[in-house]
PDB file of C-alpha atoms and ligand atoms in Angstrom:
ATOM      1  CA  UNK N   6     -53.716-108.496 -35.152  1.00 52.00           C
ATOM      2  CA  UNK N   7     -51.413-110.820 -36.576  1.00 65.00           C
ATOM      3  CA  UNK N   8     -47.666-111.034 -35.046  1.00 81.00           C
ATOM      4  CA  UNK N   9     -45.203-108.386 -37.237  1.00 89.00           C
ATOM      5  CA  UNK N  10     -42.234-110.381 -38.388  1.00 92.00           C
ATOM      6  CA  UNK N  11     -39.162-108.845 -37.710  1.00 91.00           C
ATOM      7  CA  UNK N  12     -38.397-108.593 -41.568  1.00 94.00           C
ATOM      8  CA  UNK N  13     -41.770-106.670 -41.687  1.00 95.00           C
ATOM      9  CA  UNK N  14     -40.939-104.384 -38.784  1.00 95.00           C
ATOM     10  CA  UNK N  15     -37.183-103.741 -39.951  1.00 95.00           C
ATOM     11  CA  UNK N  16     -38.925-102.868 -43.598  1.00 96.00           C
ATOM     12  CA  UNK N  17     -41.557-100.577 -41.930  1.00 97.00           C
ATOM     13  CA  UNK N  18     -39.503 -98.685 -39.569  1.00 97.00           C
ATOM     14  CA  UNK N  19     -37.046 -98.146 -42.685  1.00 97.00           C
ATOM     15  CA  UNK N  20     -39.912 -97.083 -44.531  1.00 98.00           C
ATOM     16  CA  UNK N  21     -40.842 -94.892 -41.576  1.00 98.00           C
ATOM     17  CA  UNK N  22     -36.904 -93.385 -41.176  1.00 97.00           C
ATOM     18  CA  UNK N  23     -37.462 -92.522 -44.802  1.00 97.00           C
ATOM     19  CA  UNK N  24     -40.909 -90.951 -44.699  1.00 98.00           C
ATOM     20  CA  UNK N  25     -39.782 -88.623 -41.127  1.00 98.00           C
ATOM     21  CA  UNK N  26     -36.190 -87.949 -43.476  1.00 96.00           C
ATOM     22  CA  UNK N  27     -38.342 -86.403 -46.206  1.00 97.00           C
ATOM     23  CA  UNK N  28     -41.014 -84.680 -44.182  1.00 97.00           C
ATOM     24  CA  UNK N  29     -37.942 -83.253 -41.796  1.00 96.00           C
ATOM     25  CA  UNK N  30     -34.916 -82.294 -43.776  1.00 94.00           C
ATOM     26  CA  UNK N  31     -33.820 -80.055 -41.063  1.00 92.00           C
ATOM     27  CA  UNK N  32     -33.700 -82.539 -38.284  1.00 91.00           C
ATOM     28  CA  UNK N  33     -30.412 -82.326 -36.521  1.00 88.00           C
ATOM     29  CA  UNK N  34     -29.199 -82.427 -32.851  1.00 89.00           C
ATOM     30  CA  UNK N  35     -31.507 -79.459 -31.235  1.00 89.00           C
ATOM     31  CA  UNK N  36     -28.516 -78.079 -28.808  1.00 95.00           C
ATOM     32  CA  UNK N  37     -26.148 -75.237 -30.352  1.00 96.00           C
ATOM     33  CA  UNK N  38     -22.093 -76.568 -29.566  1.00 97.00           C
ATOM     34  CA  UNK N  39     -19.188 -76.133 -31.775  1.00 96.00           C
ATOM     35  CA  UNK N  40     -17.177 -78.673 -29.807  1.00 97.00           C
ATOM     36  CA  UNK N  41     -17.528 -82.022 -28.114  1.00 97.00           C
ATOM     37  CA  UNK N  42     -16.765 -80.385 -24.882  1.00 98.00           C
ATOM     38  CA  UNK N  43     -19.863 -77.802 -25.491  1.00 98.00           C
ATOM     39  CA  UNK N  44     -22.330 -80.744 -26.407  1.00 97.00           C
ATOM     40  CA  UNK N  45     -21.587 -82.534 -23.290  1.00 96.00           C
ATOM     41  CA  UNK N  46     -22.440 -79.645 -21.444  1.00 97.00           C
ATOM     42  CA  UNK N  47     -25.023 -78.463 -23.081  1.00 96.00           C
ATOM     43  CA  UNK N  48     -26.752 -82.478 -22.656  1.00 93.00           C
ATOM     44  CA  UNK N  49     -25.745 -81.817 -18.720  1.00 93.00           C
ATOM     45  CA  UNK N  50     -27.929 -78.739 -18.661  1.00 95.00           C
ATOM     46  CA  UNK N  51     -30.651 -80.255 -20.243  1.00 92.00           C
ATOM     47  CA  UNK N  52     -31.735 -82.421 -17.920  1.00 88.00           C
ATOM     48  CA  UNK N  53     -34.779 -81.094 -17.311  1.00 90.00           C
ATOM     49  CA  UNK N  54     -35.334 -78.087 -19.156  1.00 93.00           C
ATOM     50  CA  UNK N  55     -35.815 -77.127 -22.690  1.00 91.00           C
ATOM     51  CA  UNK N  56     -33.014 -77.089 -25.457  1.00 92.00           C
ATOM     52  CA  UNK N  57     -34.038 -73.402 -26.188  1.00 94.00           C
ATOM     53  CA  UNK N  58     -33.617 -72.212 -22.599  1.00 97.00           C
ATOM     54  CA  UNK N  59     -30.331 -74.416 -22.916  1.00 97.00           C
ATOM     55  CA  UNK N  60     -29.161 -73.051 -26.416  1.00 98.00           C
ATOM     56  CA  UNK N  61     -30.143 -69.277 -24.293  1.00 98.00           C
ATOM     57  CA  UNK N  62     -28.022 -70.164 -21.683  1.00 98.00           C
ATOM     58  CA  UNK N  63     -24.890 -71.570 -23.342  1.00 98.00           C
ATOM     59  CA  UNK N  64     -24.675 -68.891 -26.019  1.00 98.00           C
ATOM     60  CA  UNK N  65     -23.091 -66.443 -23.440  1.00 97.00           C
ATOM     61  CA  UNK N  66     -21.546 -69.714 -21.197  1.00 98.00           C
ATOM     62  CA  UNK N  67     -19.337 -71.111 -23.973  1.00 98.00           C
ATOM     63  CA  UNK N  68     -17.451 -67.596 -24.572  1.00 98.00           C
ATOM     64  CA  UNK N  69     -17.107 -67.352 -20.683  1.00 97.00           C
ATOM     65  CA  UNK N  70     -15.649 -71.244 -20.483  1.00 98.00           C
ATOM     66  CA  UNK N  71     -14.054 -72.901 -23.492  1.00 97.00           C
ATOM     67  CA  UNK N  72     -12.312 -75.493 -21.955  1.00 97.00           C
ATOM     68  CA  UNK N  73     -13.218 -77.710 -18.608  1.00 98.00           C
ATOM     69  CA  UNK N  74      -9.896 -75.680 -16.334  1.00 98.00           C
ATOM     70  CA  UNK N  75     -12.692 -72.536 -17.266  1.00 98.00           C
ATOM     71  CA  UNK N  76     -15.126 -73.932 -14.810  1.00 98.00           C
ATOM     72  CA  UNK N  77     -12.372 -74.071 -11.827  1.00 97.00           C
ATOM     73  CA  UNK N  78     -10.974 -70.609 -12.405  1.00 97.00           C
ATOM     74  CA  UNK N  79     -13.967 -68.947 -10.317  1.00 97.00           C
ATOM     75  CA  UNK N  80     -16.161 -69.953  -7.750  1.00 97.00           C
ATOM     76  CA  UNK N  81     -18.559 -72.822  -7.646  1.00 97.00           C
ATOM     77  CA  UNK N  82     -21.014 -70.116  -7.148  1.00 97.00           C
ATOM     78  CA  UNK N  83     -20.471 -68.188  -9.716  1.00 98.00           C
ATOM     79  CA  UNK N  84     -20.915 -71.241 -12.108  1.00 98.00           C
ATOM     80  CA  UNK N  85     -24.192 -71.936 -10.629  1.00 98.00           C
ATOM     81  CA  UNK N  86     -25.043 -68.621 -10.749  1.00 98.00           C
ATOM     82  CA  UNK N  87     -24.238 -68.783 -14.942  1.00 98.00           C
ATOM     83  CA  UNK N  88     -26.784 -71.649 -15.807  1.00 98.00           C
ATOM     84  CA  UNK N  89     -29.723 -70.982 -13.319  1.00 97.00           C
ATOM     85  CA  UNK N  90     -32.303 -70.680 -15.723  1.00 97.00           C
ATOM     86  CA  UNK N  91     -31.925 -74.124 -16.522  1.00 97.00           C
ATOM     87  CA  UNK N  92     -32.609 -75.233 -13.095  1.00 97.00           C
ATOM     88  CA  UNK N  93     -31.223 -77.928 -10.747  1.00 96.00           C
ATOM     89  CA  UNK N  94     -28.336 -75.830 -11.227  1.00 97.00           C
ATOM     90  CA  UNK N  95     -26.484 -76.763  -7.650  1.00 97.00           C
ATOM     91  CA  UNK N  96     -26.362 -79.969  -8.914  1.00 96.00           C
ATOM     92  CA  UNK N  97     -25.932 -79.354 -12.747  1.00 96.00           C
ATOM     93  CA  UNK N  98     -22.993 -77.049 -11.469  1.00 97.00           C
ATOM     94  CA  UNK N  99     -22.011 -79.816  -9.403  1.00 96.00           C
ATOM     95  CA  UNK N 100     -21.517 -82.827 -11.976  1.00 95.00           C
ATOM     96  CA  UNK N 101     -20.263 -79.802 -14.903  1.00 97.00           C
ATOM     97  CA  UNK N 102     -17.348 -79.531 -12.326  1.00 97.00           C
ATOM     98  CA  UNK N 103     -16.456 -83.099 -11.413  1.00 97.00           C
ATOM     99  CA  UNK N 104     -16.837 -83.842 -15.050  1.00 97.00           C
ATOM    100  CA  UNK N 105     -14.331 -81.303 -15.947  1.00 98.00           C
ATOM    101  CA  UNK N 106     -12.042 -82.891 -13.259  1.00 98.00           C
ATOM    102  CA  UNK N 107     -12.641 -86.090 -14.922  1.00 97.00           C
ATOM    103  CA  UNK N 108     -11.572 -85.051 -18.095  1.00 98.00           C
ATOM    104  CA  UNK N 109      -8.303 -83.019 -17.107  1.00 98.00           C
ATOM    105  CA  UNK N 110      -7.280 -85.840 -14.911  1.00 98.00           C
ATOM    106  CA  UNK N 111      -8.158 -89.298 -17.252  1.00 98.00           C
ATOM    107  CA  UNK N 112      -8.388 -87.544 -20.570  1.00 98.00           C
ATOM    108  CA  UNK N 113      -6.120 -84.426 -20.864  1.00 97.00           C
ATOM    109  CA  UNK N 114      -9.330 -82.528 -21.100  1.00 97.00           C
ATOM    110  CA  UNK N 115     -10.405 -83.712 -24.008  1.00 97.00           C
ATOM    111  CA  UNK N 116     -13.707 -85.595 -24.843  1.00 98.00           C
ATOM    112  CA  UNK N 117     -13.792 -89.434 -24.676  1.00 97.00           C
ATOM    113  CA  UNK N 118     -14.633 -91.417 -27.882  1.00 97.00           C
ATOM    114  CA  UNK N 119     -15.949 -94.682 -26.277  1.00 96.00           C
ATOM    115  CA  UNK N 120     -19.350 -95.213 -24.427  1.00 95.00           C
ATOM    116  CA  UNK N 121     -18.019 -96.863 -22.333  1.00 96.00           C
ATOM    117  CA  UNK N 122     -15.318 -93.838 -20.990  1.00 97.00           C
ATOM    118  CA  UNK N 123     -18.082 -91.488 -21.413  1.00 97.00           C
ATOM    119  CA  UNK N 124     -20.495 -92.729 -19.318  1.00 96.00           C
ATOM    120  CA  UNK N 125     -17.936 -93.304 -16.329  1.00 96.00           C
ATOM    121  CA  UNK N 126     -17.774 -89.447 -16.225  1.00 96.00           C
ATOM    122  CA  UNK N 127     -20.534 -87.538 -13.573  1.00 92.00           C
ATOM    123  CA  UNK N 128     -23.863 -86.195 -14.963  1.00 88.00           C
ATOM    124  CA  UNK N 129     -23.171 -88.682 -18.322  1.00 93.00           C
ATOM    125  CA  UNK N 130     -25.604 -91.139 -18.986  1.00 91.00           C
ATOM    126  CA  UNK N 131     -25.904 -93.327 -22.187  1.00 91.00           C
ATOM    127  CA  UNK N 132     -28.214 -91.193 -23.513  1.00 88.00           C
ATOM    128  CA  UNK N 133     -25.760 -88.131 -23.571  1.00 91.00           C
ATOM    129  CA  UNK N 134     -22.903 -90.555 -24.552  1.00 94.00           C
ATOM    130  CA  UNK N 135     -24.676 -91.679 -27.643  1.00 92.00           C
ATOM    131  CA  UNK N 136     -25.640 -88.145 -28.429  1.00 91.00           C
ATOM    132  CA  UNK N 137     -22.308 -86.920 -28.066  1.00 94.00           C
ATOM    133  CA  UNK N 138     -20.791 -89.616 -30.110  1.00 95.00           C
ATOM    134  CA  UNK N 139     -23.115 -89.874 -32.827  1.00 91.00           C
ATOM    135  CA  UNK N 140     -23.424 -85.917 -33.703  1.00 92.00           C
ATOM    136  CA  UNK N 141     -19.428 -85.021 -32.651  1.00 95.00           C
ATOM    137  CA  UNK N 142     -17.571 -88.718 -33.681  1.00 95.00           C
ATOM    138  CA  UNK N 143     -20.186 -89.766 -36.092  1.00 91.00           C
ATOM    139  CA  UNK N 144     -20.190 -92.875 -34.051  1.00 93.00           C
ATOM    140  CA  UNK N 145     -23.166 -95.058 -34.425  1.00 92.00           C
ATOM    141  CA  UNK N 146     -25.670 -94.730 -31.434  1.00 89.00           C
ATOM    142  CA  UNK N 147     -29.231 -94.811 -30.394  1.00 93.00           C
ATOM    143  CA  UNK N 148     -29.960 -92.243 -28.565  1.00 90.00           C
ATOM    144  CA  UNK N 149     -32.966 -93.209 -26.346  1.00 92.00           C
ATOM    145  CA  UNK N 150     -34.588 -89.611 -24.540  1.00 90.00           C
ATOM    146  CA  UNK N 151     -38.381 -89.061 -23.858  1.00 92.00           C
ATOM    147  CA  UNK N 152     -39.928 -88.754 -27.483  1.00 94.00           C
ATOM    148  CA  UNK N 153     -37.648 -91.874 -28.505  1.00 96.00           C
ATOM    149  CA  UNK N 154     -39.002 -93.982 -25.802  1.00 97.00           C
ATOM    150  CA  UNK N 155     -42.788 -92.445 -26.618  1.00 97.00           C
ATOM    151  CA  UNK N 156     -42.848 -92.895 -29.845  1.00 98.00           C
ATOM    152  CA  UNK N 157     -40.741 -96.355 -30.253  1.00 97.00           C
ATOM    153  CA  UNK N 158     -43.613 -97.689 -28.068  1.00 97.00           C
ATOM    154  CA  UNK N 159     -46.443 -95.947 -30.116  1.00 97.00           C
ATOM    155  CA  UNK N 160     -44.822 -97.425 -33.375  1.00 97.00           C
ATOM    156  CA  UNK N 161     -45.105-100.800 -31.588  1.00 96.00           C
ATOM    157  CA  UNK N 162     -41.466-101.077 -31.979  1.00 96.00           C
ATOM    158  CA  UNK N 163     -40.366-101.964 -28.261  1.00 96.00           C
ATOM    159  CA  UNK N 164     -42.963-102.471 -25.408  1.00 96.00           C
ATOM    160  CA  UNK N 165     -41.376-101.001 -22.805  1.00 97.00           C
ATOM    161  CA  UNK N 166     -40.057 -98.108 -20.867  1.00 97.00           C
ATOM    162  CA  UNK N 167     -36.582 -99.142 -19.635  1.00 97.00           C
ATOM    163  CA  UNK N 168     -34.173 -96.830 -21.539  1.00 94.00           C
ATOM    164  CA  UNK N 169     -31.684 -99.748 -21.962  1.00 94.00           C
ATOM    165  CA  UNK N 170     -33.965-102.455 -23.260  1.00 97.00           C
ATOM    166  CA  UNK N 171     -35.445 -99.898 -26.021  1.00 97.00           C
ATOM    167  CA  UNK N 172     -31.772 -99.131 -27.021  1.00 95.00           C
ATOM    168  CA  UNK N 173     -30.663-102.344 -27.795  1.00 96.00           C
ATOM    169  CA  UNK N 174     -33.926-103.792 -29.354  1.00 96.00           C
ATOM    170  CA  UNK N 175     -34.085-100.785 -31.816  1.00 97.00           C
ATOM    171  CA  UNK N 176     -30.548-101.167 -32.491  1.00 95.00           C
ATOM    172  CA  UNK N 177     -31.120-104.807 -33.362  1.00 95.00           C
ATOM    173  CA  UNK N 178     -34.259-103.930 -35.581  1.00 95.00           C
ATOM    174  CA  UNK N 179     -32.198-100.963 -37.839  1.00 96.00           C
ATOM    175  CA  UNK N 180     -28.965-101.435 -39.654  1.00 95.00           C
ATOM    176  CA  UNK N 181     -25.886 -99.236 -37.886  1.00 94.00           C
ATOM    177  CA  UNK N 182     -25.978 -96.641 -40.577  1.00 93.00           C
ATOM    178  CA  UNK N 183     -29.879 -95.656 -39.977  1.00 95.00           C
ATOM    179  CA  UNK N 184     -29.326 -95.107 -36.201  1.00 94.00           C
ATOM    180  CA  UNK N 185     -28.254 -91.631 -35.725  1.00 92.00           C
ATOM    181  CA  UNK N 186     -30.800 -90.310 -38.748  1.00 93.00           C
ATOM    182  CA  UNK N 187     -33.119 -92.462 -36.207  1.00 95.00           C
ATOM    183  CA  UNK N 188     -32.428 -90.082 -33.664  1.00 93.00           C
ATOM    184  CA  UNK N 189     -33.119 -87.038 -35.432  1.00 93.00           C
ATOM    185  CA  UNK N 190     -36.539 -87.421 -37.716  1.00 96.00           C
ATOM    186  CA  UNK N 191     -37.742 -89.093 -33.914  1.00 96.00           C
ATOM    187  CA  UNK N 192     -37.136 -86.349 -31.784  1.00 94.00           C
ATOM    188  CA  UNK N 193     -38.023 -83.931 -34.349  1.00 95.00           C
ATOM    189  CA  UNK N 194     -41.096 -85.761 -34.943  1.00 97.00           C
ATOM    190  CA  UNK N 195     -41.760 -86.078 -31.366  1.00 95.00           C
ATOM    191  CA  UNK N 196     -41.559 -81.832 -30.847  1.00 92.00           C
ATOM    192  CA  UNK N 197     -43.792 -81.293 -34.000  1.00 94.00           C
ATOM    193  CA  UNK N 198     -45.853 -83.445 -34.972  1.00 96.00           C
ATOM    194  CA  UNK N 199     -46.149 -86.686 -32.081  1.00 97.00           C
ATOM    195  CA  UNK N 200     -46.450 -84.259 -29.387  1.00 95.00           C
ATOM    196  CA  UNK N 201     -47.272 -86.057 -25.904  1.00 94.00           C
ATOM    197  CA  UNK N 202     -50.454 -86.364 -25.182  1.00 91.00           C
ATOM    198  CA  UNK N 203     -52.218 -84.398 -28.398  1.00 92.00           C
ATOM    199  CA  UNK N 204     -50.254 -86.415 -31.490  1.00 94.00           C
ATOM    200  CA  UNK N 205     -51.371 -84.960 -34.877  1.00 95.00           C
ATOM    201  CA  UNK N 206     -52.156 -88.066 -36.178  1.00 95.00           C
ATOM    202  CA  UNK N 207     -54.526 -86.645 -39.115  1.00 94.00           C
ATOM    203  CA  UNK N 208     -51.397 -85.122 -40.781  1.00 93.00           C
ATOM    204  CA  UNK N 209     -49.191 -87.686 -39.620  1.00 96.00           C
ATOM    205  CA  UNK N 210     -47.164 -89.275 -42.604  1.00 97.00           C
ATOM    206  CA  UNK N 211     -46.384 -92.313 -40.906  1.00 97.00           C
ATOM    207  CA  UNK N 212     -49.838 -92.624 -40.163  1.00 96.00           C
ATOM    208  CA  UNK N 213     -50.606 -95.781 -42.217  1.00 96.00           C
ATOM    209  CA  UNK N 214     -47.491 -97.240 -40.438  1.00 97.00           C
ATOM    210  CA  UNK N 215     -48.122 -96.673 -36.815  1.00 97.00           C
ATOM    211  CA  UNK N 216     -51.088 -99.340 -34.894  1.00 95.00           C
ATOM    212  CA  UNK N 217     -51.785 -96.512 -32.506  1.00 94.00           C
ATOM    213  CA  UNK N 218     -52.947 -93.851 -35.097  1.00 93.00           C
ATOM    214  CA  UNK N 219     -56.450 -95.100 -34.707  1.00 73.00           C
ATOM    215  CA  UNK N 220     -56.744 -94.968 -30.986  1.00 54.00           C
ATOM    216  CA  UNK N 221     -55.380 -91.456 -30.047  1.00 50.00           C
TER     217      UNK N 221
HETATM  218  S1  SF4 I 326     -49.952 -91.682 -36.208  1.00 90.28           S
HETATM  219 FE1  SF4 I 326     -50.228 -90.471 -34.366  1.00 90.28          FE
HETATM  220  S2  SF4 I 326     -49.438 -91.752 -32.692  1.00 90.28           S
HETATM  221 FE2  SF4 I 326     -48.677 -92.606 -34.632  1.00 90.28          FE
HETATM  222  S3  SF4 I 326     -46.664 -91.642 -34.915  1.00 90.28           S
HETATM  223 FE3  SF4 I 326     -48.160 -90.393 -36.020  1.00 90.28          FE
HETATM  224  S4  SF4 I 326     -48.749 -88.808 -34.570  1.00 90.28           S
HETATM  225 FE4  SF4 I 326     -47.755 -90.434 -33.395  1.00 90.28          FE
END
């Protein structure tokens, strides 16, 4: 097969960000918050387990603690004790705390803006950075998780695995104001429709766009 110019792949993954828009007009961030302080939580607890046993979770959490002082006020334990379910929780209850800390102490406990202040705070990777500033700040970001990095290579859009390296090579192929749409058709399309390991492809519609449709 021929060698995609990058005008041809920046067209097709357009046409492909349309195409996932239409078929997924619902597509949005799949962790309940109301804040930016409840987001970056809720990413912290989701390491690892599903959004609905997160969105479970945090429904009663966030009424319990609203602001990061509410996670000092009782007992490491008790904290732990409050997001079991999700698992790892000694060490989810671990970097909720020293994150809170961080934030009281550097940022009046408020939520960072910048990626690069975010991801100096515990548990906080790029990946939650970017989510929390694109669906809070509606700051561009690609947000590279496990369907992103799946499906990117599927799409023949990166060929690789390093979290980093897809990030900046999609962010190069899409203009700024496609990237946090990006996000959302992706992940959406990864839960429904390119599920790991069994991909619909038959009632794919970006099946004429992807060069894995035929092998799967
Ligand atoms: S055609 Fe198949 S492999 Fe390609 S994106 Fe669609 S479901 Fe995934």
């Amino acid at each position: 097969m021929a060698r995609e110019s990058r005008t041809a792949r920046r067209a097709r993954l357009e046409e492909i960000i349309k195409r996932l828009g239409a078929a997924y007009p619902d597509a949005k961030v799949g962790l309940d918050h109301t804040t930016p302080f409840e987001l970056l939580i809720a990413t912290i607890l989701s390491a690892q387990c599903t959004d609905e046993r997160v969105n479970i979770v945090t429904k009663t959490l966030f009424t319990k603690y609203r602001v990061p002082e509410d996670y000092f006020r009782v007992p490491v334990e008790e904290v732990e004790a409050d997001i079991r379910s999700t698992g790892f929780y000694r060490n989810k209850a671990k970097n909720i705390r020293a994150c809170c800390e961080q934030l009281i102490k550097r940022f009046d406990g408020n939520v960072p803006q910048t990626l690069d202040e975010l991801v100096t705070l515990p548990g906080v990777g790029r990946k939650t950075a970017n989510c929390v500033l694109s669906n809070c700040f509606n700051i561009p970001g690609v947000t590279v998780d496990t369907h992103v990095t799946r499906i990117a290579n599927l799409l023949g859009l990166v060929d690789t695995q390093d979290a980093v390296k897809i990030e900046h090579a999609l962010m190069e192929i899409m203009d700024e104001h496609l990237w946090n749409t990006f996000n959302h058709v992706i992940i959406t399309h990864g839960r429904r429709t390119c599920i790991a390991r069994r991909p619909q492809c038959n009632s794919c519609v970006i099946n004429d766009l992807c060069p894995s449709a035929q092998n799967i």
